[in-house]
Coordinates of C-alpha atoms in Angstrom, one line a residue:
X1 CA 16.4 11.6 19.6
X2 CA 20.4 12.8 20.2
X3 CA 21.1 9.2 19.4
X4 CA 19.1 8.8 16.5
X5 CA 20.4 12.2 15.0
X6 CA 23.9 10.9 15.2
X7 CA 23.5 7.7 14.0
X8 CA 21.4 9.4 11.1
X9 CA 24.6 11.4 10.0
X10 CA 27.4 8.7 10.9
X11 CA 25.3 6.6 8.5
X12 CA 25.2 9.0 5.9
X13 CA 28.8 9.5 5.5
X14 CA 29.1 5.7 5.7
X15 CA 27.9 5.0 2.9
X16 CA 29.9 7.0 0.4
X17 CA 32.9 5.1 1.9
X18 CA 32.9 2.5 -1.6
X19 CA 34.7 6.1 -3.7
X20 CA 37.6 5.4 -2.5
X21 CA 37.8 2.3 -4.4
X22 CA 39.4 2.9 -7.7
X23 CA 37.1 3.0 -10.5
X24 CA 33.5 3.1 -8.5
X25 CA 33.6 7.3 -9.0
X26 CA 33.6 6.3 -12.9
X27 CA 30.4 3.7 -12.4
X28 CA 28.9 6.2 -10.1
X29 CA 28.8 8.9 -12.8
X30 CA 28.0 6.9 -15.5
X31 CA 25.2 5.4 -13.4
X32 CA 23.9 8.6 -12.7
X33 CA 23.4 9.1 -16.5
X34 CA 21.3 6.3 -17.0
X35 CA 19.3 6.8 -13.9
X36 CA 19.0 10.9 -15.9
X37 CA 17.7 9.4 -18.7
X38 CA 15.1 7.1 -17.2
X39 CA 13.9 10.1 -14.7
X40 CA 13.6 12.8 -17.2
X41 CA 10.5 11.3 -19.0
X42 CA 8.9 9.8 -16.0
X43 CA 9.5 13.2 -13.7
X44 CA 7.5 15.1 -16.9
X45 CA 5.1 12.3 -17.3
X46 CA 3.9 12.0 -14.0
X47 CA 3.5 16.3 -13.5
X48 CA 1.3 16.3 -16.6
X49 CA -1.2 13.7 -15.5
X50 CA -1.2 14.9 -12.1
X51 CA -2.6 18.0 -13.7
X52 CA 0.2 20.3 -12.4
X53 CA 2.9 22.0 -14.8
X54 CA 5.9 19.5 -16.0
X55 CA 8.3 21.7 -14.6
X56 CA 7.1 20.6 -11.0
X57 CA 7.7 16.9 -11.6
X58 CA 11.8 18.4 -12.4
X59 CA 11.4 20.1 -9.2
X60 CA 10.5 16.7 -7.3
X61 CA 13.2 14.9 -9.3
X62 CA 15.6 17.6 -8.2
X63 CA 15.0 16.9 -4.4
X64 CA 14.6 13.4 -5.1
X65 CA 18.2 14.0 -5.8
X66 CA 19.9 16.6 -4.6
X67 CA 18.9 16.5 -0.8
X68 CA 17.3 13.0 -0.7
X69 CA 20.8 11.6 -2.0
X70 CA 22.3 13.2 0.5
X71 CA 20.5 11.2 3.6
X72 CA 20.9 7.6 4.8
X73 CA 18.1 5.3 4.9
X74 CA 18.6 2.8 1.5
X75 CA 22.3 3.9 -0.2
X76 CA 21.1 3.0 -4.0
X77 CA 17.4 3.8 -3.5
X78 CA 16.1 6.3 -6.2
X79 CA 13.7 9.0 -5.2
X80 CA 11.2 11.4 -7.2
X81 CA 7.7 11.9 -8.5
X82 CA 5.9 7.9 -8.8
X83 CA 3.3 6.9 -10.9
X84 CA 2.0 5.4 -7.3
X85 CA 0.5 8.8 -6.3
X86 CA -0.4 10.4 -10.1
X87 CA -4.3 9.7 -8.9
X88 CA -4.4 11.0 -5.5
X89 CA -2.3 13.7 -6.5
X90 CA -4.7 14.6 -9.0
X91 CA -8.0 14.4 -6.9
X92 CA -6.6 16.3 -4.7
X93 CA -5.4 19.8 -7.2
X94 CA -9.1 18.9 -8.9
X95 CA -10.4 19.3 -5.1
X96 CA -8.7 22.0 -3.2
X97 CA -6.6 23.5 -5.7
X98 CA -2.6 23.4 -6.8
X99 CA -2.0 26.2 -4.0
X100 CA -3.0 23.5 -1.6
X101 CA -1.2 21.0 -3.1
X102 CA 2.0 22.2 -1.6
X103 CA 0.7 22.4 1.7
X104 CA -0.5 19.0 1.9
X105 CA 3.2 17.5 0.9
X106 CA 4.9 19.9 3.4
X107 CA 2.4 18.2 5.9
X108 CA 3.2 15.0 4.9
X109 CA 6.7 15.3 5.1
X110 CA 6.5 16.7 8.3
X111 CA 4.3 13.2 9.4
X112 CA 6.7 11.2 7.9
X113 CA 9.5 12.8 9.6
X114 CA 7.8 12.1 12.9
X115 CA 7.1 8.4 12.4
X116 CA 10.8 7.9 11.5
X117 CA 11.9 9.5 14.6
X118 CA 9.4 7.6 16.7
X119 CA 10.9 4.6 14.7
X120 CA 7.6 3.6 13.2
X121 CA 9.1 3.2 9.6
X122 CA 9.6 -1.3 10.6
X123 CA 5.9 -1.2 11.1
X124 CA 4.9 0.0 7.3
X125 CA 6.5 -3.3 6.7
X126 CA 3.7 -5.3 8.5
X127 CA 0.6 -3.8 6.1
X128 CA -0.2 -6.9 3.9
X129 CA 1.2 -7.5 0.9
X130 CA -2.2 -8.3 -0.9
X131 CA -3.4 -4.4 0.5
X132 CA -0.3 -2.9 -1.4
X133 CA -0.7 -4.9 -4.4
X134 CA -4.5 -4.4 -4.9
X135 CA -3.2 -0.4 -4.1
X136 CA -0.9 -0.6 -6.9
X137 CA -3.5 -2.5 -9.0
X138 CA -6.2 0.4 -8.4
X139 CA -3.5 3.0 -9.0
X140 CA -2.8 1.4 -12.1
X141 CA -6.6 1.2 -13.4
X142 CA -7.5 4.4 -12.8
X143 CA -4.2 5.7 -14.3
X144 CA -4.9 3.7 -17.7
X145 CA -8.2 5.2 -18.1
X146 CA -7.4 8.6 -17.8
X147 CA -4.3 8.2 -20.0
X148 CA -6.5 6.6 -22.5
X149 CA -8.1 9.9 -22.7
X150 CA -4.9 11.9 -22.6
X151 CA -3.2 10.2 -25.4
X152 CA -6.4 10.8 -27.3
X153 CA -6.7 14.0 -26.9
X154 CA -9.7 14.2 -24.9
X155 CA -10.5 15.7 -21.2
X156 CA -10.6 13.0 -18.8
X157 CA -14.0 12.2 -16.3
X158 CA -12.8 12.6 -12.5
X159 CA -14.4 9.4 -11.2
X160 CA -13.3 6.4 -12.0
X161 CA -16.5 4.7 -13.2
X162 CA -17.0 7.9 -15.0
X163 CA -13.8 7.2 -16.8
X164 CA -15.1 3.2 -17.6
X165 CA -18.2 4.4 -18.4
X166 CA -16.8 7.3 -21.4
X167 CA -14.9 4.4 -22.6
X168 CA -17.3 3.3 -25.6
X169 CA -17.6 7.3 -26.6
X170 CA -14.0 7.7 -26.4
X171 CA -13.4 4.9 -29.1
X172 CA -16.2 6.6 -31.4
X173 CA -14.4 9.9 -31.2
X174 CA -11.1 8.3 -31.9
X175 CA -13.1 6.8 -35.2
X176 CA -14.6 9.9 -36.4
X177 CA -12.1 12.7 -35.5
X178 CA -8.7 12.7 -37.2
X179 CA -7.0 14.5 -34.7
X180 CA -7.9 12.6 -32.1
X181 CA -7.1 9.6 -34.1
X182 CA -3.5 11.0 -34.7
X183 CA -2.9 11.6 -30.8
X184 CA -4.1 8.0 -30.2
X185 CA -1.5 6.5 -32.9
X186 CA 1.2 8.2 -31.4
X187 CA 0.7 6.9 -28.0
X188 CA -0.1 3.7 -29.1
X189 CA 3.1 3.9 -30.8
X190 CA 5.0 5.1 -28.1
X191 CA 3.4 1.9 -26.2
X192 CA 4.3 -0.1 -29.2
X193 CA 7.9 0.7 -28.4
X194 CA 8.3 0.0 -24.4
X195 CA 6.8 -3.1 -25.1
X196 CA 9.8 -4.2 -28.1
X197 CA 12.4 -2.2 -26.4
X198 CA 13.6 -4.9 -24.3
X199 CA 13.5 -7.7 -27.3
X200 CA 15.9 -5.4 -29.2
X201 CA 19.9 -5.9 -29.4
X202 CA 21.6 -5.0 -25.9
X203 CA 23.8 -2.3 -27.7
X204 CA 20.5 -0.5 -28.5
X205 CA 19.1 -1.2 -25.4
X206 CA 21.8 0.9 -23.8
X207 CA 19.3 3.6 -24.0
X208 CA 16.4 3.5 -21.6
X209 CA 13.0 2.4 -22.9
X210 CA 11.4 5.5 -21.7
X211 CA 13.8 8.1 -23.3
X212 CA 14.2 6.1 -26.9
X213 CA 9.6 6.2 -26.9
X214 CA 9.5 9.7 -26.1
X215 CA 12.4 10.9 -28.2
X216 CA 11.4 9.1 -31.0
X217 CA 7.6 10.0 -31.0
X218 CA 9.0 13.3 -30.7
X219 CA 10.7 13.1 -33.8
X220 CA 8.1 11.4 -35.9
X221 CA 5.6 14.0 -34.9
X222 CA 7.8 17.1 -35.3
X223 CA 9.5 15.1 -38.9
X224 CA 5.7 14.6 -40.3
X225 CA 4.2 18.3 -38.5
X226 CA 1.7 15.7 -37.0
X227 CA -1.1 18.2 -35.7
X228 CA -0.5 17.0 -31.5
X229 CA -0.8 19.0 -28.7
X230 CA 2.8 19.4 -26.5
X231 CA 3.6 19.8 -23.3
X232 CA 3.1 23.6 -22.0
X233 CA 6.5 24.8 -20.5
X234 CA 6.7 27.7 -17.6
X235 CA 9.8 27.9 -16.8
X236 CA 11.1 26.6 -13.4
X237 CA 11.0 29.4 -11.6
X238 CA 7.5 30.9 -12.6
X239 CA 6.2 26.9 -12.2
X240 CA 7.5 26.4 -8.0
X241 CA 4.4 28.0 -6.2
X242 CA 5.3 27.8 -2.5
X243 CA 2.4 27.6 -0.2
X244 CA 0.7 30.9 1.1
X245 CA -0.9 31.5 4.9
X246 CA -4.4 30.7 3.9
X247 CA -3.7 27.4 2.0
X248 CA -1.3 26.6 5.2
X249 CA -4.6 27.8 7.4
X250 CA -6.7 25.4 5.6
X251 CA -4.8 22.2 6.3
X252 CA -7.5 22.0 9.6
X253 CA -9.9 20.4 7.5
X254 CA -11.4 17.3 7.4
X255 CA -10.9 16.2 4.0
X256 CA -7.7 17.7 3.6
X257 CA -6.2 15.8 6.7
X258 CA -7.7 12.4 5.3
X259 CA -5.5 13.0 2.0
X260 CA -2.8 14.0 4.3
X261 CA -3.1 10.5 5.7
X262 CA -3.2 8.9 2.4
X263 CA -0.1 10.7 1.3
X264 CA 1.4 9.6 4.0
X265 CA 0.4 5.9 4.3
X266 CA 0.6 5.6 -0.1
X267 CA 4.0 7.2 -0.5
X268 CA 5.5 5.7 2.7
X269 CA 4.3 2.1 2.5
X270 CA 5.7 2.5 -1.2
X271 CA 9.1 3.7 -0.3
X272 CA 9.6 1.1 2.3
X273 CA 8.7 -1.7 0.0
X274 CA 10.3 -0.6 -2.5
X275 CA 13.7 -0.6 -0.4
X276 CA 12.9 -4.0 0.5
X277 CA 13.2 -4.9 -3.2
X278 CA 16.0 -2.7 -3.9
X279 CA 18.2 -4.8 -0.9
X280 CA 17.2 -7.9 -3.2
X281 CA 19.4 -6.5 -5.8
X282 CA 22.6 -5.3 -4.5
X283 CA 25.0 -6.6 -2.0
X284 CA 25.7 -4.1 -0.4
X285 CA 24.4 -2.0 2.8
X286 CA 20.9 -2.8 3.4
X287 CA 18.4 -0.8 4.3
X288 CA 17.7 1.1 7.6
X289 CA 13.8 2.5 7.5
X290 CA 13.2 4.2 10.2
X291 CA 16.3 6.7 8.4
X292 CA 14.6 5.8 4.9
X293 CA 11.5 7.3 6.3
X294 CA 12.6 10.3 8.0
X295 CA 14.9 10.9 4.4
X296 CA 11.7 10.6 2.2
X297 CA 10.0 12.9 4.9
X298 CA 12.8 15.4 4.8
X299 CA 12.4 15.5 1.0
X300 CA 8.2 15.9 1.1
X301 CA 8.7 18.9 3.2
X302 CA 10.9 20.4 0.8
X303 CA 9.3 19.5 -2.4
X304 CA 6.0 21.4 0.0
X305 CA 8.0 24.5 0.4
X306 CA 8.5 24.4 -3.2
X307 CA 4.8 23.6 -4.1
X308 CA 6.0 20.5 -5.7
X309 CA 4.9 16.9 -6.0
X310 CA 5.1 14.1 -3.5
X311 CA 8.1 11.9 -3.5
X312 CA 8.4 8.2 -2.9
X313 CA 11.3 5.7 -3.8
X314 CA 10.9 4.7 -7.2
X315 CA 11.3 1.1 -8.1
X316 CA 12.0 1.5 -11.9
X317 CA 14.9 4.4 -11.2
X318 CA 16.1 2.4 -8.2
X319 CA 16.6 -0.5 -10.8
X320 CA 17.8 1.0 -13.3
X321 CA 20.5 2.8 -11.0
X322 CA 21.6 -0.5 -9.3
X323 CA 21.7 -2.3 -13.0
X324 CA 24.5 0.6 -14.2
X325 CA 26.6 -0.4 -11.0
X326 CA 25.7 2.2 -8.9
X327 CA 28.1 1.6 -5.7
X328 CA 27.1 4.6 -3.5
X329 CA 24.8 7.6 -3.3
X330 CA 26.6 9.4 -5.4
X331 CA 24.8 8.3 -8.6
X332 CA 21.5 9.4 -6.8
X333 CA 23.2 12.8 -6.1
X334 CA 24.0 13.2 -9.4
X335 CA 21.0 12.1 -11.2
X336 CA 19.3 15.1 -9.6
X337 CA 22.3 17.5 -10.8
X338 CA 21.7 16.3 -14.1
X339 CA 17.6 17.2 -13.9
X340 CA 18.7 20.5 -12.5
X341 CA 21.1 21.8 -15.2
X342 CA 18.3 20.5 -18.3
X343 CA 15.6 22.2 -16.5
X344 CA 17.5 25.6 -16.5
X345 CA 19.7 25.4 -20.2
X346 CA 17.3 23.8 -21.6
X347 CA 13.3 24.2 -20.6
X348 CA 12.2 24.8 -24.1
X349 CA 13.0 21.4 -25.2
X350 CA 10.2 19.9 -23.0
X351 CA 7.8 22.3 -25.2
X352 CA 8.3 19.5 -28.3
X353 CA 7.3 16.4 -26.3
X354 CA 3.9 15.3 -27.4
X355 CA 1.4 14.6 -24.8
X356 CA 0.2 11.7 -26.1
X357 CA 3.9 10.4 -26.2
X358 CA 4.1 10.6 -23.0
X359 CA 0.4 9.2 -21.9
X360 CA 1.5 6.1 -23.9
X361 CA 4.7 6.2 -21.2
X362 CA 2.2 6.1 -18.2
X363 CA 0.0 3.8 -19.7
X364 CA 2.6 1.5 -20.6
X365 CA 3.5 1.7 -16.3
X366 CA 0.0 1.5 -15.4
X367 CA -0.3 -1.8 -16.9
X368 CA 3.1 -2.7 -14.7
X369 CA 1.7 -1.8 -11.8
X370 CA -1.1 -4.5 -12.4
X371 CA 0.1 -8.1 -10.8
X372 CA -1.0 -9.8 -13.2
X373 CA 1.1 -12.6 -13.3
X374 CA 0.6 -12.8 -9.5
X375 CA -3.1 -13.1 -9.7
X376 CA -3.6 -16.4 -11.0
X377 CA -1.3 -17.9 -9.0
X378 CA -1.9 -16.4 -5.6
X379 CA -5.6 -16.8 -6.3
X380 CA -4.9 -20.8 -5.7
X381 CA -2.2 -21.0 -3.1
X382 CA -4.5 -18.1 -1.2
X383 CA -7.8 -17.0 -1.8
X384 CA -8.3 -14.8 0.5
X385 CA -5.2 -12.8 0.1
X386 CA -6.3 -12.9 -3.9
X387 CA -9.7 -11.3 -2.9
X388 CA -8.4 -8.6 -0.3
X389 CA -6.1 -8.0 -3.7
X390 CA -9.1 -7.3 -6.2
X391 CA -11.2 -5.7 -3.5
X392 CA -9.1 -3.1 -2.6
X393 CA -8.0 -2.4 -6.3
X394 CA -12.0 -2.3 -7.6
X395 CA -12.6 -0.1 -4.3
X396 CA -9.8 2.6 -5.4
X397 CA -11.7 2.5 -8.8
X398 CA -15.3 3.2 -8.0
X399 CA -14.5 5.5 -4.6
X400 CA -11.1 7.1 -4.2
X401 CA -7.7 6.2 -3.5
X402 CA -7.8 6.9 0.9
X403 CA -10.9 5.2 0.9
X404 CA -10.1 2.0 -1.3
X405 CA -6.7 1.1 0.7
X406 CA -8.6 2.0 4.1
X407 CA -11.3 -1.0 2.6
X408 CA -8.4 -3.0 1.8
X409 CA -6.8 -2.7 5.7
X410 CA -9.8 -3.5 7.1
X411 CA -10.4 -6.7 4.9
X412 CA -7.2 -7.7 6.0
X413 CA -7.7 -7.3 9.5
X414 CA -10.7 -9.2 9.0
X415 CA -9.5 -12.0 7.2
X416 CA -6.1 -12.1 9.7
X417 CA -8.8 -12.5 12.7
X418 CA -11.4 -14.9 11.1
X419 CA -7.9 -17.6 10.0
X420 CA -6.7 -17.4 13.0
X421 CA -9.9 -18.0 15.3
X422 CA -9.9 -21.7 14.1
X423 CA -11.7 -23.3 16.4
X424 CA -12.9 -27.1 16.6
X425 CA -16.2 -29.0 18.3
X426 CA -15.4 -32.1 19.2
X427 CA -18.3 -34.5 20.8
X428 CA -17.5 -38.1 21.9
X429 CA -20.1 -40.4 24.0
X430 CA -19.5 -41.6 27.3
X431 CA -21.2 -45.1 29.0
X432 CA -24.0 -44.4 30.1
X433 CA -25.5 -41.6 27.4
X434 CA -23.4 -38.5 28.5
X435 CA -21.9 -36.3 25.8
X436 CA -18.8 -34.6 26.3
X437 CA -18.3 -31.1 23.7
X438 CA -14.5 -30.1 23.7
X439 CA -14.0 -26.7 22.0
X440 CA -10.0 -26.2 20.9
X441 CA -8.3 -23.8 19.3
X442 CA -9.6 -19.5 19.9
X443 CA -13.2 -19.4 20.3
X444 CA -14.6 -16.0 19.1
X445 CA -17.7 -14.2 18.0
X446 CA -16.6 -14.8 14.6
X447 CA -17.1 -18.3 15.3
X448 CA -19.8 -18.3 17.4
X449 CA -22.4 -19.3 14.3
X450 CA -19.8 -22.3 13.9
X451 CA -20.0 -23.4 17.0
X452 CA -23.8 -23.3 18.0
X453 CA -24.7 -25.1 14.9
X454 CA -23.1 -27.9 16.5
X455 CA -24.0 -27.3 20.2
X456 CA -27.6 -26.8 19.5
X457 CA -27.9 -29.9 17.2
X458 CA -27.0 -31.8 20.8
X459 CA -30.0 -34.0 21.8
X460 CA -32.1 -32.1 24.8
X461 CA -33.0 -35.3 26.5
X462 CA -29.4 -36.5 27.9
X463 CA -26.4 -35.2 30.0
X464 CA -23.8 -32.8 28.0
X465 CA -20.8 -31.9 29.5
X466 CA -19.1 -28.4 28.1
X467 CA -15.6 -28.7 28.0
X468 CA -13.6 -25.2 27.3
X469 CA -10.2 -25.7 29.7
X470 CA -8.3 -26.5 26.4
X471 CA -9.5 -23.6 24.1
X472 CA -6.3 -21.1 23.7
X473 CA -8.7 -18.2 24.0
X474 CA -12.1 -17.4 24.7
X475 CA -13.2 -14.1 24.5
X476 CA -16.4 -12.1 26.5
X477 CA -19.1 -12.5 23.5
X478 CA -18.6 -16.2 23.0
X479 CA -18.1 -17.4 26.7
X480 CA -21.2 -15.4 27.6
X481 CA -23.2 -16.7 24.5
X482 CA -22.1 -20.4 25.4
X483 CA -23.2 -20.0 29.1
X484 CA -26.7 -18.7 27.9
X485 CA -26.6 -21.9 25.7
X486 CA -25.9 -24.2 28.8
X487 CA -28.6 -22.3 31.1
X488 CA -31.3 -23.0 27.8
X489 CA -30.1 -26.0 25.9
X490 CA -31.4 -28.9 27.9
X491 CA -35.2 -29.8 28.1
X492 CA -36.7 -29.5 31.7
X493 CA -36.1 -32.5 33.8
X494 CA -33.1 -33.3 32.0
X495 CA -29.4 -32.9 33.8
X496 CA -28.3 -29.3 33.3
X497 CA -25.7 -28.9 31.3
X498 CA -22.3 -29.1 32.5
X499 CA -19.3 -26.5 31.8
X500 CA -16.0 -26.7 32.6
X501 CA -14.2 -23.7 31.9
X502 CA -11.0 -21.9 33.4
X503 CA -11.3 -19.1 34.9
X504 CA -11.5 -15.2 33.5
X505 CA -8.2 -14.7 35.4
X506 CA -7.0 -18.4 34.7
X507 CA -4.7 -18.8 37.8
X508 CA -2.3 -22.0 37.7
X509 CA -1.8 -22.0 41.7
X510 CA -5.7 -22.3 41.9
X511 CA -4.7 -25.9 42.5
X512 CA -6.8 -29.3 41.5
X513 CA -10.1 -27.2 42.8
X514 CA -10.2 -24.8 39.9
X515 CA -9.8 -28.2 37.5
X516 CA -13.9 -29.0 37.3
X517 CA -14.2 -25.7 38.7
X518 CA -17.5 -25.4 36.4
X519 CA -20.3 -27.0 38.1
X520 CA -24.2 -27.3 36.8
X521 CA -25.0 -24.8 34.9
X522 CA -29.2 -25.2 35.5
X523 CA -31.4 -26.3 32.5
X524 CA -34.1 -23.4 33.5
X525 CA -37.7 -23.1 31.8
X526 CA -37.5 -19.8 29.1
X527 CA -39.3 -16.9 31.4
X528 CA -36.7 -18.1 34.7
X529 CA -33.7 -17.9 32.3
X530 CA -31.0 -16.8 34.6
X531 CA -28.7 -13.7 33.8
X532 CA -25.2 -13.6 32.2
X533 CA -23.9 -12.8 35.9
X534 CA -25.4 -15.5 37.3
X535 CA -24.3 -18.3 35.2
X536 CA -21.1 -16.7 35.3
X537 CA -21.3 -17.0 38.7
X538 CA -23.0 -21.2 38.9
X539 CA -20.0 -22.0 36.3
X540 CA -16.9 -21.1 38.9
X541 CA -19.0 -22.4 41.7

């Protein structure tokens, strides 16, 4: 741990080593800006569909910067409230509360603290890309369709298929109602913007896509007194809740340790992948996780002291920050000094933003959180990955967020193990009528059905020989299944069946004797069928 502590803290001041360059304090600054003006709508965004006041999503963008910016890990990495977690989050207030809500992200801060310092952070890297995407699809969904009703005014279902299903009556109520049909033309409009944003000239593009929608929906609304509901402003102070005794009494629960977990594995699995793009981009430092995780874990238990939202590494700030130049952490730092002094000179001005403005923000990053340009393609080159993709994405939709990316693990598990117990039956004829069946490759009970199709379709009335010394694996279920084969297989009268099989404890030095160390296995009549222990037992004699 001593180690790790000062490498954590060597590493952090080695990274701001680039300021003494002359001119990278100048892109730092002016990074920080841009990175300001791409948070500030997103930090807002994401509080208000969480269903949590806006000032919290400042409070997590603050950390994101302020402290988070401090700690080594990835140098030009950009941390704060993400779109990723806007569902669970949420569930989770709809479920137990927004007193608990702060007490769930100090305990998953405190997790992800510990699985840096055990140095588990490398092994969020081995979770399949398919499960992450198909997370990120789900997310993405479930976050359209409630926006959908956001930007229309309307309250949104909980469930997901609740939210699907209230589509068709949503539309009709846009139709018929003029106010609701005013809310949905500004979000649309606000869409209608990110989308063109990028076509337009790159002096106008200077300002971020997010800020120049929101701004300007703002001013259309407020220039035409469009009747549109705003976002409700606290004040930061009154918004930070930190968690009380009892909500910290209640984390003992079931359910509110499985959320727990799915903070933990969403935001983490997030943060670390996202650093993996973020090295793509730069040249510089790359990224150590193990530190990445125990910084995003110091900044969870933080934003939990504060009763804030969940943090993760956010790949649209991170890329916006290393498109200005960014150089060190210094333009993180900063971005988060920027949030803090708008949040206390000037909280009204969130008060003017429509809501609908900025549900046309998150719809418009729910849609980017959908592969879909990854779909098609991956669909032919891997089929399986494709469907561990859509299944875990539909799963999220219909069930919840822990229980859709748990679904999505265990399919890939489950695909991992079925592609690699390949497994071949190959049977060749000897002079004289006897059949030789070599089995190659990892016999296992998910091949079993495989392999007895072909065994059993063996004719009863001549001599078969089992070969298994060349398959790289053969575990309990199938050798035991295959000996009961041999003791049944072969009509009475007939030569038993033959197996030739290594040993359980395959020993090299056993020497030429444990070559054919499988001898008959007897051909017995059904009510003498000998037991598993005994053909065990005939096959090594």
């Amino acid at each position: 741990m001593s180690s790790f502590s000062s490498s954590f803290l060597s590493s952090s001041f080695a990274h701001f080593r680039p300021l003494r360059e002359p001119g990278v304090l100048r892109q730092d600054i002016l990074a920080s800006l841009v990175v300001f003006l791409v948070a500030l709508p997103l930090c807002v965004g994401v509080a208000v569909a969480s269903g949590v006041p806006a000032e919290l999503g400042l409070v997590t963008g603050i950390v994101g910067g302020l402290v988070v910016g401090f700690l080594p890990g990835s140098a030009l990495q950009v941390s704060g409230p993400a779109a990723g977690l806007t569902v669970l989050v949420f569930e989770a207030v709809q479920e137990f509360g927004l007193g608990m809500l702060g007490a769930i992200v100090l305990l998953t801060g405190a997790l992800q603290i510990t699985l840096g310092l055990l140095r588990c952070g490398r092994w969020f890297r081995a979770i399949s890309v398919s499960v992450v995407q198909g997370m990120l699809a789900g997310i993405g969904l479930v976050l359209i369709l409630g926006q959908l009703y956001t930007m229309a005014g309307a309250k949104q279902p909980r469930s997901g298929i609740d939210k699907l299903a209230g589509l068709p009556g949503l539309f009709a109520d846009i139709a018929s109602d003029s106010a609701s049909l005013t809310a949905a033309a500004v979000g649309l409009g606000t869409i209608a913007i990110l989308v063109l944003w990028p076509q337009l000239p790159a002096a106008v593009r200077v300002v971020p896509a997010p800020l120049a929608a929101v701004a300007l929906a703002t001013a259309v609304v407020a220039g035409f007194g469009l009747d549109v509901a705003n976002v409700s402003v606290r004040g930061l102070v009154d918004a930070v809740q930190p968690p009380g005794l009892g909500d910290l009494a209640e984390l003992g629960s079931v359910a509110v340790l499985g959320t727990v977990l799915a903070f933990t594995l969403i935001a983490s699995a997030e943060s670390l992948f996202s650093a993996a793009a973020v090295d793509r981009m730069h040249d510089g430092p790359r990224t150590h996780y193990d530190k990445e995780l125990v910084a995003q874990g110091v900044g969870n238990t933080v934003c939990g002291v504060l009763g804030a939202l969940p943090m993760t590494a956010v790949i649209v700030r991170s890329s916006a920050n290393v498109a200005a130049g960014a150089r060190t952490p210094l333009s993180r730092i900063l971005h988060g000094a920027w949030l803090l002094l708008f949040a206390v000179l000037l909280p009204t001005a969130l008060g003017i933003i429509p809501l609908a403005a900025l549900a046309g923000v998150l719809v418009h990053a729910g849609c980017k959180l959908i592969p879909v340009k990854e779909i098609v393609p991956l669909a032919r080159a891997h089929r399986g990955e494709a469907l561990v993709l859509a299944a875990t994405a539909i799963a999220i939709l219909v069930t919840n967020m822990f229980e859709g990316v748990v679904l999505g693990l265990i399919l890939a598990v489950v695909k991992s193990a079925w592609e690699t117990s390949h497994v071949h039956v190959d049977v060749r004829e000897l002079p004289g009528g006897r059949q030789i069946a070599t089995l190659t490759g990892n016999a296992t009970f998910l091949r079993l059905p495989r392999i007895l199709e072909t065994l059993e379709a063996l004719p009863k009335d001549r001599p078969i020989e089992l070969d298994l010394t060349v398959v790289r694996h053969l575990d309990h279920a199938c050798r035991t299944t295959l000996e009961n084969w041999a003791l049944r297989h072969n009509d009475s009268g007939t030569e038993a069946v033959r197996m030739r099989m290594l040993p359980v404890a395959a020993a090299p030095a056993a020497g030429p004797a444990a070559g054919p160390a499988a001898g008959p296995v007897a051909a017995e009549e059904p009510e003498r069928v000998a037991q598993p222990e005994r053909a065990e037992a005939q096959a090594r004699s």
